[in-house]
Structures are given as C-alpha cells and as structure tokens.
PDB file of C-alpha atoms in Angstrom:
ATOM      1  CA  ARG X  30     -27.345 101.178 148.430  1.00  0.00           C
ATOM      2  CA  ILE X  31     -25.860 102.245 145.150  1.00  0.00           C
ATOM      3  CA  GLY X  32     -24.648  99.191 143.269  1.00  0.00           C
ATOM      4  CA  CYS X  33     -23.858  97.540 140.004  1.00  0.00           C
ATOM      5  CA  ARG X  34     -26.803  97.222 137.626  1.00  0.00           C
ATOM      6  CA  ALA X  35     -26.711  93.668 136.369  1.00  0.00           C
ATOM      7  CA  THR X  36     -29.561  91.272 135.748  1.00  0.00           C
ATOM      8  CA  THR X  37     -29.601  87.800 137.258  1.00  0.00           C
ATOM      9  CA  GLN X  38     -29.348  86.376 133.737  1.00  0.00           C
ATOM     10  CA  HIS X  39     -26.354  88.614 133.017  1.00  0.00           C
ATOM     11  CA  ILE X  40     -24.600  87.493 136.229  1.00  0.00           C
ATOM     12  CA  ALA X  41     -25.357  83.840 135.452  1.00  0.00           C
ATOM     13  CA  LEU X  42     -23.839  84.170 131.969  1.00  0.00           C
ATOM     14  CA  MET X  43     -20.762  85.888 133.362  1.00  0.00           C
ATOM     15  CA  THR X  44     -20.364  83.334 136.131  1.00  0.00           C
ATOM     16  CA  GLN X  45     -20.218  80.525 133.542  1.00  0.00           C
ATOM     17  CA  SER X  46     -16.903  81.869 132.265  1.00  0.00           C
ATOM     18  CA  LYS X  47     -14.152  82.049 134.865  1.00  0.00           C
ATOM     19  CA  LEU X  48     -11.224  84.389 134.609  1.00  0.00           C
ATOM     20  CA  ILE X  49      -7.921  82.764 135.452  1.00  0.00           C
ATOM     21  CA  HIS X  50      -5.185  85.170 136.382  1.00  0.00           C
ATOM     22  CA  ASN X  51      -1.577  84.206 136.949  1.00  0.00           C
ATOM     23  CA  ALA X  52       0.008  86.861 139.154  1.00  0.00           C
ATOM     24  CA  GLN X  53       3.673  86.356 140.060  1.00  0.00           C
ATOM     25  CA  ASN X  54       3.498  82.568 139.655  1.00  0.00           C
ATOM     26  CA  LYS X  55       0.531  82.397 142.034  1.00  0.00           C
ATOM     27  CA  GLU X  56      -2.592  81.176 140.261  1.00  0.00           C
ATOM     28  CA  GLN X  57      -5.799  82.857 141.399  1.00  0.00           C
ATOM     29  CA  LYS X  58      -9.249  82.208 139.963  1.00  0.00           C
ATOM     30  CA  TYR X  59     -11.784  85.000 139.785  1.00  0.00           C
ATOM     31  CA  THR X  60     -15.362  84.629 138.728  1.00  0.00           C
ATOM     32  CA  MET X  61     -17.246  87.516 137.172  1.00  0.00           C
ATOM     33  CA  VAL X  62     -19.345  87.625 140.354  1.00  0.00           C
ATOM     34  CA  ASN X  63     -16.161  88.416 142.337  1.00  0.00           C
ATOM     35  CA  ILE X  64     -15.299  91.178 139.882  1.00  0.00           C
ATOM     36  CA  LEU X  65     -18.842  92.537 140.111  1.00  0.00           C
ATOM     37  CA  GLU X  66     -18.462  92.588 143.901  1.00  0.00           C
ATOM     38  CA  LYS X  67     -15.179  94.527 143.624  1.00  0.00           C
ATOM     39  CA  ALA X  68     -16.784  96.989 141.194  1.00  0.00           C
ATOM     40  CA  ASP X  69     -19.741  97.345 143.531  1.00  0.00           C
ATOM     41  CA  GLU X  70     -17.357  98.110 146.424  1.00  0.00           C
ATOM     42  CA  ILE X  71     -15.602 100.809 144.400  1.00  0.00           C
ATOM     43  CA  ALA X  72     -18.928 102.397 143.443  1.00  0.00           C
ATOM     44  CA  ALA X  73     -20.019 102.422 147.097  1.00  0.00           C
ATOM     45  CA  LYS X  74     -16.721 103.996 148.258  1.00  0.00           C
ATOM     46  CA  TRP X  75     -16.376 106.488 145.376  1.00  0.00           C
ATOM     47  CA  GLY X  76     -19.072 109.010 146.361  1.00  0.00           C
ATOM     48  CA  PRO X  77     -18.105 109.506 150.014  1.00  0.00           C
ATOM     49  CA  ALA X  78     -14.349 109.371 149.279  1.00  0.00           C
ATOM     50  CA  LEU X  79     -14.513 111.849 146.386  1.00  0.00           C
ATOM     51  CA  THR X  80     -16.800 114.156 148.386  1.00  0.00           C
ATOM     52  CA  LYS X  81     -14.253 114.267 151.215  1.00  0.00           C
ATOM     53  CA  PHE X  82     -11.354 114.640 148.727  1.00  0.00           C
ATOM     54  CA  ALA X  83     -13.035 117.457 146.761  1.00  0.00           C
ATOM     55  CA  LYS X  84     -13.890 119.355 149.948  1.00  0.00           C
ATOM     56  CA  GLY X  85     -10.224 119.281 150.965  1.00  0.00           C
ATOM     57  CA  GLU X  86     -10.983 117.129 154.004  1.00  0.00           C
ATOM     58  CA  GLY X  87      -8.274 114.576 153.287  1.00  0.00           C
ATOM     59  CA  GLU X  88      -7.051 112.475 150.431  1.00  0.00           C
ATOM     60  CA  GLU X  89      -6.395 109.076 152.028  1.00  0.00           C
ATOM     61  CA  ASP X  90      -9.885 107.545 151.509  1.00  0.00           C
ATOM     62  CA  PHE X  91      -9.852 108.464 147.811  1.00  0.00           C
ATOM     63  CA  LYS X  92      -6.187 107.543 147.235  1.00  0.00           C
ATOM     64  CA  SER X  93      -6.683 104.153 148.940  1.00  0.00           C
ATOM     65  CA  MET X  94      -8.872 103.050 146.011  1.00  0.00           C
ATOM     66  CA  TRP X  95      -5.936 103.373 143.558  1.00  0.00           C
ATOM     67  CA  VAL X  96      -2.757 101.417 142.890  1.00  0.00           C
ATOM     68  CA  LYS X  97       0.382 102.885 144.482  1.00  0.00           C
ATOM     69  CA  ASP X  98       1.807 104.143 141.201  1.00  0.00           C
ATOM     70  CA  ILE X  99       1.349 106.907 138.658  1.00  0.00           C
ATOM     71  CA  ILE X 100      -2.324 106.938 137.671  1.00  0.00           C
ATOM     72  CA  PRO X 101      -3.298 107.850 134.112  1.00  0.00           C
ATOM     73  CA  PHE X 102      -6.542 109.818 133.845  1.00  0.00           C
ATOM     74  CA  VAL X 103      -7.712 109.949 130.221  1.00  0.00           C
ATOM     75  CA  ILE X 104     -10.209 112.761 129.758  1.00  0.00           C
ATOM     76  CA  ASP X 105     -12.239 113.685 126.682  1.00  0.00           C
ATOM     77  CA  LYS X 106     -13.414 117.261 126.321  1.00  0.00           C
ATOM     78  CA  ASP X 107     -15.006 118.459 123.097  1.00  0.00           C
ATOM     79  CA  GLY X 108     -13.452 115.603 121.129  1.00  0.00           C
ATOM     80  CA  THR X 109      -9.934 116.195 122.430  1.00  0.00           C
ATOM     81  CA  GLU X 110      -8.263 113.462 124.456  1.00  0.00           C
ATOM     82  CA  ALA X 111      -5.864 114.428 127.221  1.00  0.00           C
ATOM     83  CA  THR X 112      -4.009 112.221 129.681  1.00  0.00           C
ATOM     84  CA  ILE X 113      -3.203 113.542 133.127  1.00  0.00           C
ATOM     85  CA  ALA X 114      -0.667 111.486 135.101  1.00  0.00           C
ATOM     86  CA  ILE X 115      -1.261 111.814 138.853  1.00  0.00           C
ATOM     87  CA  GLY X 116       1.275 110.609 141.397  1.00  0.00           C
ATOM     88  CA  GLU X 117       3.352 111.497 144.412  1.00  0.00           C
ATOM     89  CA  GLU X 118       6.042 114.163 144.535  1.00  0.00           C
ATOM     90  CA  GLY X 119       9.167 112.687 142.924  1.00  0.00           C
ATOM     91  CA  ASP X 120       7.273 110.205 140.708  1.00  0.00           C
ATOM     92  CA  GLU X 121       8.230 110.723 137.081  1.00  0.00           C
ATOM     93  CA  PRO X 122       6.705 111.585 134.749  1.00  0.00           C
ATOM     94  CA  ILE X 123       3.639 113.085 136.399  1.00  0.00           C
ATOM     95  CA  THR X 124       1.402 115.938 135.318  1.00  0.00           C
ATOM     96  CA  MET X 125       0.363 116.773 138.882  1.00  0.00           C
ATOM     97  CA  THR X 126       0.565 115.459 142.420  1.00  0.00           C
ATOM     98  CA  TRP X 127      -2.430 114.157 144.369  1.00  0.00           C
ATOM     99  CA  SER X 128      -2.414 117.329 146.503  1.00  0.00           C
ATOM    100  CA  VAL X 129      -2.496 119.612 143.422  1.00  0.00           C
ATOM    101  CA  PHE X 130      -5.278 117.452 141.954  1.00  0.00           C
ATOM    102  CA  GLN X 131      -7.199 117.823 145.227  1.00  0.00           C
ATOM    103  CA  GLU X 132      -6.733 121.624 145.201  1.00  0.00           C
ATOM    104  CA  LEU X 133      -8.013 121.857 141.615  1.00  0.00           C
ATOM    105  CA  LEU X 134     -11.078 119.731 142.407  1.00  0.00           C
ATOM    106  CA  ALA X 135     -11.794 121.764 145.555  1.00  0.00           C
ATOM    107  CA  LYS X 136     -11.590 124.997 143.542  1.00  0.00           C
ATOM    108  CA  GLU X 137     -13.812 123.600 140.777  1.00  0.00           C
ATOM    109  CA  HIS X 138     -16.375 122.238 143.244  1.00  0.00           C
ATOM    110  CA  SER X 139     -16.532 125.341 145.445  1.00  0.00           C
ATOM    111  CA  SER X 140     -17.530 127.465 142.452  1.00  0.00           C
ATOM    112  CA  ALA X 141     -20.477 125.115 141.846  1.00  0.00           C
ATOM    113  CA  ASP X 142     -21.705 125.134 145.479  1.00  0.00           C
ATOM    114  CA  PHE X 143     -20.690 121.442 145.689  1.00  0.00           C
ATOM    115  CA  SER X 144     -22.369 119.270 148.295  1.00  0.00           C
ATOM    116  CA  LYS X 145     -21.697 115.618 147.462  1.00  0.00           C
ATOM    117  CA  THR X 146     -20.852 113.015 144.856  1.00  0.00           C
ATOM    118  CA  GLU X 147     -22.778 109.815 144.192  1.00  0.00           C
ATOM    119  CA  ALA X 148     -21.589 106.933 142.032  1.00  0.00           C
ATOM    120  CA  GLU X 149     -23.085 103.817 140.529  1.00  0.00           C
ATOM    121  CA  CYS X 150     -21.569 100.864 138.694  1.00  0.00           C
ATOM    122  CA  LEU X 151     -23.324 100.400 135.360  1.00  0.00           C
ATOM    123  CA  GLY X 152     -21.535  97.232 134.322  1.00  0.00           C
ATOM    124  CA  VAL X 153     -18.340  95.219 134.085  1.00  0.00           C
ATOM    125  CA  LEU X 154     -16.360  93.883 131.136  1.00  0.00           C
ATOM    126  CA  GLY X 155     -13.301  91.833 132.063  1.00  0.00           C
ATOM    127  CA  ASN X 156     -11.235  93.931 134.444  1.00  0.00           C
ATOM    128  CA  ARG X 157     -12.991  97.191 133.519  1.00  0.00           C
ATOM    129  CA  MET X 158     -16.039  98.739 135.090  1.00  0.00           C
ATOM    130  CA  ILE X 159     -18.335 101.509 133.921  1.00  0.00           C
ATOM    131  CA  LEU X 160     -18.896 104.050 136.692  1.00  0.00           C
ATOM    132  CA  GLU X 161     -21.503 106.798 136.524  1.00  0.00           C
ATOM    133  CA  VAL X 162     -20.731 109.765 138.765  1.00  0.00           C
ATOM    134  CA  SER X 163     -23.081 112.623 139.665  1.00  0.00           C
ATOM    135  CA  ARG X 164     -22.132 115.802 141.507  1.00  0.00           C
ATOM    136  CA  PHE X 165     -24.775 117.573 143.586  1.00  0.00           C
ATOM    137  CA  ASN X 166     -24.962 121.168 144.795  1.00  0.00           C
ATOM    138  CA  ASN X 167     -26.307 122.314 148.175  1.00  0.00           C
ATOM    139  CA  ASN X 168     -29.849 122.386 146.724  1.00  0.00           C
ATOM    140  CA  ASP X 169     -29.479 118.624 146.084  1.00  0.00           C
ATOM    141  CA  GLU X 170     -29.521 119.254 142.307  1.00  0.00           C
ATOM    142  CA  VAL X 171     -27.256 117.338 139.926  1.00  0.00           C
ATOM    143  CA  TYR X 172     -25.025 119.854 138.182  1.00  0.00           C
ATOM    144  CA  MET X 173     -22.614 117.400 136.533  1.00  0.00           C
ATOM    145  CA  ASN X 174     -22.918 113.840 135.376  1.00  0.00           C
ATOM    146  CA  ALA X 175     -20.059 111.796 133.927  1.00  0.00           C
ATOM    147  CA  VAL X 176     -19.284 108.224 132.982  1.00  0.00           C
ATOM    148  CA  SER X 177     -15.861 106.648 133.461  1.00  0.00           C
ATOM    149  CA  ILE X 178     -14.268 103.363 132.552  1.00  0.00           C
ATOM    150  CA  LEU X 179     -12.072 102.195 135.416  1.00  0.00           C
ATOM    151  CA  THR X 180      -9.441  99.512 134.856  1.00  0.00           C
ATOM    152  CA  LEU X 181      -9.133  97.337 137.976  1.00  0.00           C
ATOM    153  CA  THR X 182      -6.404  95.109 139.337  1.00  0.00           C
ATOM    154  CA  GLU X 183      -7.174  91.649 140.700  1.00  0.00           C
ATOM    155  CA  ASP X 184      -7.034  93.262 144.169  1.00  0.00           C
ATOM    156  CA  GLY X 185      -9.887  95.591 143.249  1.00  0.00           C
ATOM    157  CA  LEU X 186      -7.721  98.724 143.001  1.00  0.00           C
ATOM    158  CA  ILE X 187      -8.060 101.263 140.200  1.00  0.00           C
ATOM    159  CA  ALA X 188      -5.117 101.312 137.776  1.00  0.00           C
ATOM    160  CA  LYS X 189      -6.514 103.681 135.120  1.00  0.00           C
ATOM    161  CA  THR X 190      -9.455 106.021 134.586  1.00  0.00           C
ATOM    162  CA  GLU X 191     -11.015 107.026 131.278  1.00  0.00           C
ATOM    163  CA  ALA X 192     -13.631 109.742 131.829  1.00  0.00           C
ATOM    164  CA  PHE X 193     -16.398 110.839 129.514  1.00  0.00           C
ATOM    165  CA  GLY X 194     -17.693 114.080 130.989  1.00  0.00           C
ATOM    166  CA  ASP X 195     -20.645 116.361 130.691  1.00  0.00           C
ATOM    167  CA  GLN X 196     -19.936 118.463 127.602  1.00  0.00           C
ATOM    168  CA  GLU X 197     -21.517 121.502 129.289  1.00  0.00           C
ATOM    169  CA  ALA X 198     -19.404 121.329 132.460  1.00  0.00           C
ATOM    170  CA  GLU X 199     -15.887 122.695 132.804  1.00  0.00           C
ATOM    171  CA  SER X 200     -13.423 119.825 133.016  1.00  0.00           C
ATOM    172  CA  ILE X 201     -10.460 119.365 135.332  1.00  0.00           C
ATOM    173  CA  THR X 202      -8.291 119.841 132.214  1.00  0.00           C
ATOM    174  CA  ASP X 203      -9.778 123.307 131.660  1.00  0.00           C
ATOM    175  CA  THR X 204      -9.298 124.136 135.326  1.00  0.00           C
ATOM    176  CA  ALA X 205      -5.677 122.958 135.239  1.00  0.00           C
ATOM    177  CA  GLN X 206      -4.962 125.003 132.110  1.00  0.00           C
ATOM    178  CA  ALA X 207      -6.597 128.099 133.633  1.00  0.00           C
ATOM    179  CA  THR X 208      -4.395 127.878 136.743  1.00  0.00           C
ATOM    180  CA  GLU X 209      -1.264 127.671 134.575  1.00  0.00           C
ATOM    181  CA  SER X 210      -2.143 130.943 132.799  1.00  0.00           C
TER     182      SER X 210
END
C-alpha cells in the first residue's frame, strides 16, 4: 500500500505536540498521527480517483477529496507561478469548471498513452502534506513525476494545491492556454 513515509522517531516527535483546533466554537484535538492518517488516506485515494477522472470516467471520486468551494491550484512552470481557480458553474471567480478541468486532463493524458496515476505521501507539516504523483503510460513507464503541497482541512479535505511539476512535461497551464488559442 502506498503510504506516508515517516519514521517511528518522526511520528513519536510529532505525537508529542498536539494540535488544538477551535472550529466554530467546537474544540477538537488532533494529534500529528491523526493528520498523518488523513494524509495517508488522501495518498491512497489520489491515484485511483485521478486515473478515473483523467480518463473521463467520472469526477465524483476525485471531487470528493476537495472542499466544496473554489479550489486554488498554484502551478509553477519554468519559474512562472500561475493560479487556476477550479469550481462549479456559477462560482465566481473561477478560471475553469471541474468538467473543463477534466476535459483538459483527459486530452493531456490521452496524448501520452496514459494508463494510471500513483501517489505517495512524503511527509506532513501542520495541515499541509507533500504528495508525490507519478503518471504511467500503457507500457507501465513513468512519463511524468510531480510533487504537490496540499493544504488540508481538519476533516481531511483538500483546500489548496501547490504543484511543482516535471520541467520537461507540458503542464495543465500550457494545455489550457493552447485550447484558448
């Protein structure tokens, strides 16, 4: 099972400090172990959900991992930072809807003979996790590898994504700009 890489010593140190979160006057205590578990769950869901999403086989599994709001995706490509705001039709201000995002990913992945996505949690800092994502083609070869920082809510949902992509691979930003031309 793909999971969060953390040593026993690292978990023990993190467990010593508890995070106390006051959400809407309801005090909830979270240990770093709980946050590691939530990050581990996201990493386990990410690959299958993104694979299904990118193949155009439905968006609900992937969307269920996110807060029900406009999602900022911060993407770096060749030293340029861009923020894409993804949401539902009628949400303002958005850059694109979930369905347009899915179409762009499907187009990008089909050109690379996409087969699947795998993900692994590399670590956690506060309410952020580092997620490594690899895309595989039908020959089971990795053709793209990226690292993202995901900001999580106390419910274990993703509120923001900051992606650091493979500098050799075309990014979703490039794909979006090409479709606008």
